[in-house]
PDB file of C-alpha atoms in Angstrom:
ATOM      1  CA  UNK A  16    -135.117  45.995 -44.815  1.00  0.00           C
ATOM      2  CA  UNK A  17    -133.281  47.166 -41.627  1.00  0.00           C
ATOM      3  CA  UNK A  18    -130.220  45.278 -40.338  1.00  0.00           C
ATOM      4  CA  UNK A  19    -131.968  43.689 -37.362  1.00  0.00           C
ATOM      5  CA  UNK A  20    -134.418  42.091 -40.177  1.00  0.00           C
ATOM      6  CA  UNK A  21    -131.539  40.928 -42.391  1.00  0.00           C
ATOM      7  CA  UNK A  22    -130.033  39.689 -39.590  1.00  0.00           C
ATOM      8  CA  UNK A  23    -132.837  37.749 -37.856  1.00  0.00           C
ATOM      9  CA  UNK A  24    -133.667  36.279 -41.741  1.00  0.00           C
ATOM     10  CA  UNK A  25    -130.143  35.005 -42.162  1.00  0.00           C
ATOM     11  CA  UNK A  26    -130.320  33.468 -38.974  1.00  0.00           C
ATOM     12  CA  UNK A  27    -133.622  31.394 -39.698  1.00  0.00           C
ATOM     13  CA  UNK A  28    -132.000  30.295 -43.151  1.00  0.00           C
ATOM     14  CA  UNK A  29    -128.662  29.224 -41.668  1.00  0.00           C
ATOM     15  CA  UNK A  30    -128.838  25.649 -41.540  1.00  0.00           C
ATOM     16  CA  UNK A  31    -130.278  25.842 -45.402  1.00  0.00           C
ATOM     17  CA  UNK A  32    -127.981  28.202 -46.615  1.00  0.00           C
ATOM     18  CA  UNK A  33    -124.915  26.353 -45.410  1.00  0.00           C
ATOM     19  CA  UNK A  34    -126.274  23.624 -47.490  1.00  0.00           C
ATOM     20  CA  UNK A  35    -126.675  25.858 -50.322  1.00  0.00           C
ATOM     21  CA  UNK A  36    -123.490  26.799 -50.573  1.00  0.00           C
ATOM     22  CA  UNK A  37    -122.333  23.291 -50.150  1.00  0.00           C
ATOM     23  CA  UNK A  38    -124.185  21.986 -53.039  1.00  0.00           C
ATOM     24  CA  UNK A  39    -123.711  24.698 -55.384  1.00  0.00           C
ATOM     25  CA  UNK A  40    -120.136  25.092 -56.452  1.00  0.00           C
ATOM     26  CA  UNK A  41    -120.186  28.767 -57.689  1.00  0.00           C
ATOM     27  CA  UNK A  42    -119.638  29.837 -53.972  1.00  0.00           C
ATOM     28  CA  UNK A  43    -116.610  27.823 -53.571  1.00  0.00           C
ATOM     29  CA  UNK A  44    -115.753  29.553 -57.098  1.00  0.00           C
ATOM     30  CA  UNK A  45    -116.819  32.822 -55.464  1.00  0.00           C
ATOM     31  CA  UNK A  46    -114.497  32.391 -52.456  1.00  0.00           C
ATOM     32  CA  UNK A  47    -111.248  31.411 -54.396  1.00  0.00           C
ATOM     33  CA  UNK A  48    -111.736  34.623 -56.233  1.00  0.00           C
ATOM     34  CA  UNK A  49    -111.383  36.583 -53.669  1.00  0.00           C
ATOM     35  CA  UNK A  50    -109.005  34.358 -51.518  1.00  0.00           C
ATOM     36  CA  UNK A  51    -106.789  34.890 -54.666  1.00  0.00           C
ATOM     37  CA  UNK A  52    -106.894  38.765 -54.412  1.00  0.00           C
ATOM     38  CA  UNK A  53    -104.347  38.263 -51.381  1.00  0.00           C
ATOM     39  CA  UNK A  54    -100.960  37.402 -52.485  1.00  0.00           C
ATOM     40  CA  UNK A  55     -99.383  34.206 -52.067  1.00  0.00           C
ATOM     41  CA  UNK A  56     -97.402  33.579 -48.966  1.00  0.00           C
ATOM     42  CA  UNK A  57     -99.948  36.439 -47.324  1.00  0.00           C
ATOM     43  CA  UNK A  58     -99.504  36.297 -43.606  1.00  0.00           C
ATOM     44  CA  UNK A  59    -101.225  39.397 -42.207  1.00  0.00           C
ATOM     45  CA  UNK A  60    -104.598  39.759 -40.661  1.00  0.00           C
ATOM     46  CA  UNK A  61    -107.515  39.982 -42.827  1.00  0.00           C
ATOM     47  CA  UNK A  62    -111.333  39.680 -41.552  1.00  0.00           C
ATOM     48  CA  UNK A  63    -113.986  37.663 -43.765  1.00  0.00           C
ATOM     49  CA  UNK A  64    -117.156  40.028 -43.400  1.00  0.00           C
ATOM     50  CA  UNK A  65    -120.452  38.622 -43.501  1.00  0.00           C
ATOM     51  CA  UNK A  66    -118.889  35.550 -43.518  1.00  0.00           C
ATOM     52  CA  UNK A  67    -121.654  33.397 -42.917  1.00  0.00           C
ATOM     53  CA  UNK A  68    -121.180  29.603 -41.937  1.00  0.00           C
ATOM     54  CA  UNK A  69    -117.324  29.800 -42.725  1.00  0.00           C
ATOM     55  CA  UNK A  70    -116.979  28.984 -46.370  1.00  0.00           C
ATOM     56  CA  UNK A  71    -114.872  31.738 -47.483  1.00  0.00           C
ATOM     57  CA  UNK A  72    -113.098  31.680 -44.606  1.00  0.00           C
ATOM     58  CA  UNK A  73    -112.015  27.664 -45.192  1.00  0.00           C
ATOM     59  CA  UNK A  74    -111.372  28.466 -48.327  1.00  0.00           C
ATOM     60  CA  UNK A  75    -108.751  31.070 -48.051  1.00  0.00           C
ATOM     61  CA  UNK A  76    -107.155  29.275 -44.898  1.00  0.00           C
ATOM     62  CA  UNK A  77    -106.593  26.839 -47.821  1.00  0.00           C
ATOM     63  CA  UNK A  78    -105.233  28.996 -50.112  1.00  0.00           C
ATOM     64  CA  UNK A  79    -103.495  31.024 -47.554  1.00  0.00           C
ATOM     65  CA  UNK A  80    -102.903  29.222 -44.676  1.00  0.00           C
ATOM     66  CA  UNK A  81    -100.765  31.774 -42.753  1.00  0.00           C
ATOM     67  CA  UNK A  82    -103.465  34.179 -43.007  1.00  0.00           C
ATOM     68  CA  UNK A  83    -104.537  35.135 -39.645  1.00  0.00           C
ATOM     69  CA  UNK A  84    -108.716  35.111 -39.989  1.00  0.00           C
ATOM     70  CA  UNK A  85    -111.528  36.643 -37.843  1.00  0.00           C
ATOM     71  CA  UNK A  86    -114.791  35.157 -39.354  1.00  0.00           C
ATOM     72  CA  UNK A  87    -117.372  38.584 -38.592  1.00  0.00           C
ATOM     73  CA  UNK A  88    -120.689  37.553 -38.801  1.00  0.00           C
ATOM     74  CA  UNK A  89    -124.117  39.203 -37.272  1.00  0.00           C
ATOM     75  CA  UNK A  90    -126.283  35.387 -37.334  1.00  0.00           C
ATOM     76  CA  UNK A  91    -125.810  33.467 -34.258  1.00  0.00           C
ATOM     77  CA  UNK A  92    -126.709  30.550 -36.103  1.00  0.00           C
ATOM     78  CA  UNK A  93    -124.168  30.895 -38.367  1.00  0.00           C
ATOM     79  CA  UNK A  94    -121.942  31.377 -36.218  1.00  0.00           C
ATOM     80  CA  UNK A  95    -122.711  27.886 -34.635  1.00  0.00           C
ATOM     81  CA  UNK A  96    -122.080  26.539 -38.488  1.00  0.00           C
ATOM     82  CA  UNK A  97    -118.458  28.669 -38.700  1.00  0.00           C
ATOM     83  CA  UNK A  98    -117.562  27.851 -35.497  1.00  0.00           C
ATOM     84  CA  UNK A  99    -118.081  23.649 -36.618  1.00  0.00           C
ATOM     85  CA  UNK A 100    -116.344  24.226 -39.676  1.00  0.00           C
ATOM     86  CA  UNK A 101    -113.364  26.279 -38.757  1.00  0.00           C
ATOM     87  CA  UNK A 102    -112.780  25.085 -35.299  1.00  0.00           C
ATOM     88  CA  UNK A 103    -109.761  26.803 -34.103  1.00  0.00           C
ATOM     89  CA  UNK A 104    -108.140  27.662 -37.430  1.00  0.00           C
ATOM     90  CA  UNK A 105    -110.035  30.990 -36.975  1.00  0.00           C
ATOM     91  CA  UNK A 106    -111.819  33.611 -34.812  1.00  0.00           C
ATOM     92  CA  UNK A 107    -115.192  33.717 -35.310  1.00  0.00           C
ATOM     93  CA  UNK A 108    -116.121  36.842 -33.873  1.00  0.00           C
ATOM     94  CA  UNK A 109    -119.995  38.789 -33.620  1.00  0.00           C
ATOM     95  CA  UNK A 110    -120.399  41.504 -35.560  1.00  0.00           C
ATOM     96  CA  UNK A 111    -122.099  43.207 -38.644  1.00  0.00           C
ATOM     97  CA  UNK A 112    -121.366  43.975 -42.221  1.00  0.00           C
ATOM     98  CA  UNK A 113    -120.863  47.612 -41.053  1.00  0.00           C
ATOM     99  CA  UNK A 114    -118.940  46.724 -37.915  1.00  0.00           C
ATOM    100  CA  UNK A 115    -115.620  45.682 -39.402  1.00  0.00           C
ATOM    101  CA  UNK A 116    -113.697  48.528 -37.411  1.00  0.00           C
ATOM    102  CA  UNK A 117    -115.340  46.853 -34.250  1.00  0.00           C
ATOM    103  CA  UNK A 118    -112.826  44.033 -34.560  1.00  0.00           C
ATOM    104  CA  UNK A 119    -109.682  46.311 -34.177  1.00  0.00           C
ATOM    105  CA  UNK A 120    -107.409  47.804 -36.319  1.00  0.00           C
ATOM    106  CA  UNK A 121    -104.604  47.118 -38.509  1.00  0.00           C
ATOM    107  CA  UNK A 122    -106.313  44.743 -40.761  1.00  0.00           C
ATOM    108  CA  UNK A 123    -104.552  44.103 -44.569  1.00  0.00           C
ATOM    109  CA  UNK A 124    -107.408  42.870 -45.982  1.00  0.00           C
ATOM    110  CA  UNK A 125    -110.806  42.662 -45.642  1.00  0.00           C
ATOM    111  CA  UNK A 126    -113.196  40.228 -47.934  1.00  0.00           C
ATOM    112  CA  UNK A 127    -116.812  39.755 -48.693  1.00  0.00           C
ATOM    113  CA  UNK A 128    -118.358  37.385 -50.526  1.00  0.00           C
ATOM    114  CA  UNK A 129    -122.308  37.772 -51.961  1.00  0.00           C
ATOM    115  CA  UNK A 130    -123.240  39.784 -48.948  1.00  0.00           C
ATOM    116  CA  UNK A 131    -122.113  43.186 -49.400  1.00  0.00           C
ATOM    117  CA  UNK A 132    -125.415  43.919 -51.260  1.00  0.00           C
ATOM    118  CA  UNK A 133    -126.821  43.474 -48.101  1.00  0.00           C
ATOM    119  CA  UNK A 134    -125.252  46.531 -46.425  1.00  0.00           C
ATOM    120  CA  UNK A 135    -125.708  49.862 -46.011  1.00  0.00           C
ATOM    121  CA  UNK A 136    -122.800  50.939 -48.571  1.00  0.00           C
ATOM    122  CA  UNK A 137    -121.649  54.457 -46.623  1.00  0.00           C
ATOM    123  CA  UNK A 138    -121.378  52.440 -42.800  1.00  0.00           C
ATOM    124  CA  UNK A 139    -119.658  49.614 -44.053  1.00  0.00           C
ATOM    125  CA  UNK A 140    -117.205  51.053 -46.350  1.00  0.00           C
ATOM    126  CA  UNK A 141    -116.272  54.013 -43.370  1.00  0.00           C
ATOM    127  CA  UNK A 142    -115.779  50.756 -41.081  1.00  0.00           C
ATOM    128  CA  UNK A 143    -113.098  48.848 -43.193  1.00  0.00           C
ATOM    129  CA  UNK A 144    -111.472  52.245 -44.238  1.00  0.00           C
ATOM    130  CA  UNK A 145    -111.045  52.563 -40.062  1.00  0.00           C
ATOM    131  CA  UNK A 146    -110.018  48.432 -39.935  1.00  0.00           C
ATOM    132  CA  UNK A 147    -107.471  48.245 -42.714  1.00  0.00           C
ATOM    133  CA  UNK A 148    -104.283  49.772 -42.069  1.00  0.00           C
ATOM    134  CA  UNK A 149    -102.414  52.092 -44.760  1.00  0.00           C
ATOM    135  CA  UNK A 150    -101.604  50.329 -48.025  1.00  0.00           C
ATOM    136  CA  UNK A 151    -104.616  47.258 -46.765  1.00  0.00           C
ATOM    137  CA  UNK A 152    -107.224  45.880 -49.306  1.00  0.00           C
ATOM    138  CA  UNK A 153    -110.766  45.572 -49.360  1.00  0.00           C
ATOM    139  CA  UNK A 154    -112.353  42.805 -51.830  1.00  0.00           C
ATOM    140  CA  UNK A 155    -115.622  41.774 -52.247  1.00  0.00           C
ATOM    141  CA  UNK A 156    -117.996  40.511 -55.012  1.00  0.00           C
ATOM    142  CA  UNK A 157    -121.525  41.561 -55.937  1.00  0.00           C
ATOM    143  CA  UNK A 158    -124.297  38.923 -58.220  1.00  0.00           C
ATOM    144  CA  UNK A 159    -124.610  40.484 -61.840  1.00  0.00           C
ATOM    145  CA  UNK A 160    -128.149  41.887 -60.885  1.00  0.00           C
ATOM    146  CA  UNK A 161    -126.858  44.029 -57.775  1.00  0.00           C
ATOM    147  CA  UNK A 162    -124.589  45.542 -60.771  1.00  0.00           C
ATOM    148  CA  UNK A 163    -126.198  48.541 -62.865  1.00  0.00           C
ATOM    149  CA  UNK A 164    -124.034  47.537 -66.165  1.00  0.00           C
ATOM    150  CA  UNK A 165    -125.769  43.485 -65.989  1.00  0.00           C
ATOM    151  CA  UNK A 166    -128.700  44.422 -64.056  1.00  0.00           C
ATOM    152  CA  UNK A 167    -130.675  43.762 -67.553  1.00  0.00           C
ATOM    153  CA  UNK A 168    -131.350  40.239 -66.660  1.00  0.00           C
ATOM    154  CA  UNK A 169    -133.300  39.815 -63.052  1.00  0.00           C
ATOM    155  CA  UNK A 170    -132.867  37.528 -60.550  1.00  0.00           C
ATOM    156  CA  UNK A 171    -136.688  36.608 -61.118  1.00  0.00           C
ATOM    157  CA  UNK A 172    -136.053  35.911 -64.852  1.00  0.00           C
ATOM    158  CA  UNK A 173    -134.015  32.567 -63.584  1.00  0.00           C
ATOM    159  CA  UNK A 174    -137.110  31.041 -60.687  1.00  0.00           C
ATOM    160  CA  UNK A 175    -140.624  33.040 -61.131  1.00  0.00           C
ATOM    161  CA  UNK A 176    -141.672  31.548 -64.416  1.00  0.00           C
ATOM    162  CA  UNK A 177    -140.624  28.060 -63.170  1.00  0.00           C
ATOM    163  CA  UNK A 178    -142.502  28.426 -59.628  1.00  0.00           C
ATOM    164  CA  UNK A 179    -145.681  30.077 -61.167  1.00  0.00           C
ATOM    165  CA  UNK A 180    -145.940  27.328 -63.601  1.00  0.00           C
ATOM    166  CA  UNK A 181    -145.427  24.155 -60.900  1.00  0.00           C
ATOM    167  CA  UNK A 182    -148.235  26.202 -59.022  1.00  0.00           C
ATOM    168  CA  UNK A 183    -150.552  26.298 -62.002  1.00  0.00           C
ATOM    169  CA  UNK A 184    -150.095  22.932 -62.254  1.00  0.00           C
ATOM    170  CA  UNK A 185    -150.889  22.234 -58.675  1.00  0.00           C
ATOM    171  CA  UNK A 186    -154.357  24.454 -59.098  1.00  0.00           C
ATOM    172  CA  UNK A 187    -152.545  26.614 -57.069  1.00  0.00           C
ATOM    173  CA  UNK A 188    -153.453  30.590 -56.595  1.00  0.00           C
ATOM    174  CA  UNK A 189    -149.989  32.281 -57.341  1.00  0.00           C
ATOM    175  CA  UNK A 190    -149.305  34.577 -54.510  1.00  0.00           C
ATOM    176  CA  UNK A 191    -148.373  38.607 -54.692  1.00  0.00           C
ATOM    177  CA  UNK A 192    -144.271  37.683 -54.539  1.00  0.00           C
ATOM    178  CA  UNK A 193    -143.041  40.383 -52.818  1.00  0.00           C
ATOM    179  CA  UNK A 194    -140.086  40.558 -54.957  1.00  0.00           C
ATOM    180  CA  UNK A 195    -136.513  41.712 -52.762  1.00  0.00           C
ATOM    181  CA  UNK A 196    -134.853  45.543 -54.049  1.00  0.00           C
ATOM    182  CA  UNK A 197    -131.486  45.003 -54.697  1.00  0.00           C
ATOM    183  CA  UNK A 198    -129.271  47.868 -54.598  1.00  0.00           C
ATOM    184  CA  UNK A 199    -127.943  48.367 -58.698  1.00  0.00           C
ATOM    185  CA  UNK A 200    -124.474  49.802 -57.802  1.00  0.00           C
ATOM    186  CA  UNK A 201    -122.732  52.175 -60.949  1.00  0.00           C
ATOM    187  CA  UNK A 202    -118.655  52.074 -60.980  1.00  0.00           C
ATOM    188  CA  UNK A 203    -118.753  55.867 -60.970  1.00  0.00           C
ATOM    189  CA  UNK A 204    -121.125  55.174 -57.785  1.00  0.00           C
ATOM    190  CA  UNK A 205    -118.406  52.681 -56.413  1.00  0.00           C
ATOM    191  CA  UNK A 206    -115.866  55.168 -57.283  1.00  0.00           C
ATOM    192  CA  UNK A 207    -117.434  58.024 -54.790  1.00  0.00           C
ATOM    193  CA  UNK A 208    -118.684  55.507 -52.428  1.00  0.00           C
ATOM    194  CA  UNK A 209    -114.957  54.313 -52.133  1.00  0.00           C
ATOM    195  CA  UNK A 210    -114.078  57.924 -51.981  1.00  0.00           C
ATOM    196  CA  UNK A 211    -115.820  58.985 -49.034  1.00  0.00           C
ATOM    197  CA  UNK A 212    -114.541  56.416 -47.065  1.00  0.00           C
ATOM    198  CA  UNK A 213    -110.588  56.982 -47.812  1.00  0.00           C
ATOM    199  CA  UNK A 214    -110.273  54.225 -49.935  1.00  0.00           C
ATOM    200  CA  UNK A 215    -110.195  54.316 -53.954  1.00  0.00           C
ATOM    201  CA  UNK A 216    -111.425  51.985 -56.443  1.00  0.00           C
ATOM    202  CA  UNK A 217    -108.317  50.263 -57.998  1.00  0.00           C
ATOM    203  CA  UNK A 218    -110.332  47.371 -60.802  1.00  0.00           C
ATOM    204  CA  UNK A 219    -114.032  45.677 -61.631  1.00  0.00           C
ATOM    205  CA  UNK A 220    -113.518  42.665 -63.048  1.00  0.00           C
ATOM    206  CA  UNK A 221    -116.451  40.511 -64.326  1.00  0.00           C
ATOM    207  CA  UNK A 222    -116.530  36.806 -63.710  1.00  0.00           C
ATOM    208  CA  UNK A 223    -118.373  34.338 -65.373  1.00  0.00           C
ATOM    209  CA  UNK A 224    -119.378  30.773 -63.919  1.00  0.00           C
ATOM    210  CA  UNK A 225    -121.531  28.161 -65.804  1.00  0.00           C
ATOM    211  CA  UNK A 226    -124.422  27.083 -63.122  1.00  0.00           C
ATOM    212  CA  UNK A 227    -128.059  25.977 -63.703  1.00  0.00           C
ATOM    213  CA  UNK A 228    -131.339  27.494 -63.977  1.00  0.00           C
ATOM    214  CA  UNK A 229    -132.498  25.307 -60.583  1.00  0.00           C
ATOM    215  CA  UNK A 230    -130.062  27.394 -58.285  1.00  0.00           C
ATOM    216  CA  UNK A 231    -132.778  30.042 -58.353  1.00  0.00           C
ATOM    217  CA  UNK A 232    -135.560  27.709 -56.980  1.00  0.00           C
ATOM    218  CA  UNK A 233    -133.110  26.061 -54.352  1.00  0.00           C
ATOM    219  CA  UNK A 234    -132.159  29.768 -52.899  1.00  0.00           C
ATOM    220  CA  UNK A 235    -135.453  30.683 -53.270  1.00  0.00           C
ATOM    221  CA  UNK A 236    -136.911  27.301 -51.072  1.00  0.00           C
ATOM    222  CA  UNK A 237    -134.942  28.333 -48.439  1.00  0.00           C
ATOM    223  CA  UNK A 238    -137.375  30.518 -47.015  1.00  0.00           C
ATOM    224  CA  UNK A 239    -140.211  28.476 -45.756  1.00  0.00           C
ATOM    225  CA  UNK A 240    -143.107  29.684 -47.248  1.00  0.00           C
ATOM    226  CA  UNK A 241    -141.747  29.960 -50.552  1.00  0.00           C
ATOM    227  CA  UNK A 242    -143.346  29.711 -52.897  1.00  0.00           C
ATOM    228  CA  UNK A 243    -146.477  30.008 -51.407  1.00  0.00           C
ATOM    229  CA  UNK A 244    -147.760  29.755 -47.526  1.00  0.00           C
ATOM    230  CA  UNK A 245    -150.051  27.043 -46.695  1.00  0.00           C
ATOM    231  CA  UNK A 246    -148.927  24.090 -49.127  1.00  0.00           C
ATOM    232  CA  UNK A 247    -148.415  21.604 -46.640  1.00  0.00           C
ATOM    233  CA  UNK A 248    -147.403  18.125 -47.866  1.00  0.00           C
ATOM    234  CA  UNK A 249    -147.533  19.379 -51.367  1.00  0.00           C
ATOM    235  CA  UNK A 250    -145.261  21.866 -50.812  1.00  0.00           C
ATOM    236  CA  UNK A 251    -142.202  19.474 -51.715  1.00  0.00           C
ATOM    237  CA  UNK A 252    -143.869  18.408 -55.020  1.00  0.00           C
ATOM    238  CA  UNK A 253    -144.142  21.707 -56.055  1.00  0.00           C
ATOM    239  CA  UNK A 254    -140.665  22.472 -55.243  1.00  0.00           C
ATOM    240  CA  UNK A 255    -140.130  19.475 -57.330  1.00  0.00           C
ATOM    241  CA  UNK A 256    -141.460  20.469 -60.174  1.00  0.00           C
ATOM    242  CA  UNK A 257    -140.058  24.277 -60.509  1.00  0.00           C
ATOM    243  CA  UNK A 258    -136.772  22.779 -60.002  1.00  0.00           C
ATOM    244  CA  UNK A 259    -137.320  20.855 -62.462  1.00  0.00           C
ATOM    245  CA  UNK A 260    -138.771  23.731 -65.277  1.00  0.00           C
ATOM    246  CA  UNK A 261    -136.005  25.754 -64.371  1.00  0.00           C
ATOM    247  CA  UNK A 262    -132.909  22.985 -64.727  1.00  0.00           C
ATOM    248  CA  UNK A 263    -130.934  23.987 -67.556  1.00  0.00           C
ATOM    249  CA  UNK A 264    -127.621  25.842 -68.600  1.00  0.00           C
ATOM    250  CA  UNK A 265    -126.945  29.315 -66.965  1.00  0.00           C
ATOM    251  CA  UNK A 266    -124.152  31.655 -67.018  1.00  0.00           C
ATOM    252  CA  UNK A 267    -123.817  33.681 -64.020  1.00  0.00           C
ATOM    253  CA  UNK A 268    -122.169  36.590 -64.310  1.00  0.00           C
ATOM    254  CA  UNK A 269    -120.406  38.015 -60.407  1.00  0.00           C
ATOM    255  CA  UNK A 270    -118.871  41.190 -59.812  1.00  0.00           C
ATOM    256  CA  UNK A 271    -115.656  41.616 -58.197  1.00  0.00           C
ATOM    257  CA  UNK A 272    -114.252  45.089 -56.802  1.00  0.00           C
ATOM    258  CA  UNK A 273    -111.383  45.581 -55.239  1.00  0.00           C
ATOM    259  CA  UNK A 274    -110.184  48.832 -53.003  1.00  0.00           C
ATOM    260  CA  UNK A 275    -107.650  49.873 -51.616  1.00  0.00           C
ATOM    261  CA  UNK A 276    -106.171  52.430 -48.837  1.00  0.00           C
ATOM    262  CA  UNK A 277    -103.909  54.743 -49.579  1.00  0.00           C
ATOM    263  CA  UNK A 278    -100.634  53.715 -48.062  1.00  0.00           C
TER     264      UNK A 278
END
């Protein structure tokens, strides 16, 4: 999908991903991961990429509070959301996930959180190599099936049974899902992606977070006609139900990679 698209799809889902990530606490677990890569008492500049409605943003101001944070994000609406949230705590500032270096220089840090799967991997790594000064970080985290070594379990495993079965039920025709491609990143990949962008790979550390099977069908209902076009009225009920086949324990399994410049 080009940027423009992933852009202009983000934007439509704003409103329902903030509320995602509000009701789901694995972001929030997410963010403090990687607020926690800075150290404490951490007082230098540091821009939250892709940072969405502000979440991971909030939550290092909390964790860090003399952090000095530009919020970069490509959605206006989300930047309508991060804007409400943060309110003059931070910058919120338009710009893409490869577009870091567009902000200015100098940076310490620079963090992503479940959106650098999104990105072209060669831009946005040569854009926060330019941003972060000598000796900066970059941190960012990556969902178990954008990950080559725990790719073996799909996103789909967690929502398609559930939402073919509630549209059985509802003598439904299942539709032709046209299922995303998610980018399966290697470490030795990392490694030379890192590489050719004058930073090097310093650890990969694998976090795990207990969740539920029905976080699938709530990311998944975000997009209107999900899970299929036309439903109308019944369109909740069927939502409904899927959540309800798919409730049940889940360990998630997130990625988190942290580089560094050379100082």
């Amino acid at each position: 999908m080009r940027a423009s698209k992933v852009v202009s799809s983000w934007d439509a889902r704003a409103a329902a991903y903030d509320a995602l990530t509000r009701r789901w606490p694995i972001f929030r677990e997410m963010a403090l991961r990687l607020a926690g890569e800075l150290p404490p008492g951490f007082e230098g500049k540091v821009i939250d990429l892709a940072g969405g409605a502000g979440l991971l943003s909030k939550t290092l101001l909390e964790l860090r509070p003399a952090a000095r944070v530009v919020c970069a994000e490509p959605a206006p609406a989300m930047r309508r959301l991060a804007r409400k949230r943060l309110g003059s705590r931070a910058q919120v500032r338009a710009a893409g996930g490869e577009e870091a270096d567009r902000l200015g220089r100098g940076f310490s840090a620079v963090l992503c959180s479940a959106a650098f799967h999104l990105m072209e991997p060669r831009a946005a790594l040569a854009s926060v190599g330019r941003a972060l000064k000598p000796g900066g970080l970059f941190a960012f985290n990556l969902w178990w099936h954008a990950y080559a070594p725990t790719a073996k379990e799909r996103w789909e495993d967690w929502w398609l049974e559930p939402a073919s079965r509630a549209l059985r039920e509802a003598g439904v025709e299942l539709p032709r899902w046209e299922l995303p491609v998610v980018p399966r990143y290697a470490p030795a990949e990392l490694e030379r992606l890192a590489a050719r962008a004058g930073l090097s790979l310093r650890r990969i550390a694998l976090d795990r977070a207990e969740t539920d099977g029905a976080l699938a069908v709530d990311f998944m209902a975000m997009s209107p006609n999900w899970p299929a076009p036309g439903l109308g009225a019944a369109r909740a009920r069927v939502i409904a139900r899927a959540r309800a086949l798919a409730q049940g324990p889940r360990t998630a399994v997130t990625v988190r990679v942290r580089l560094a410049k050379p100082a």
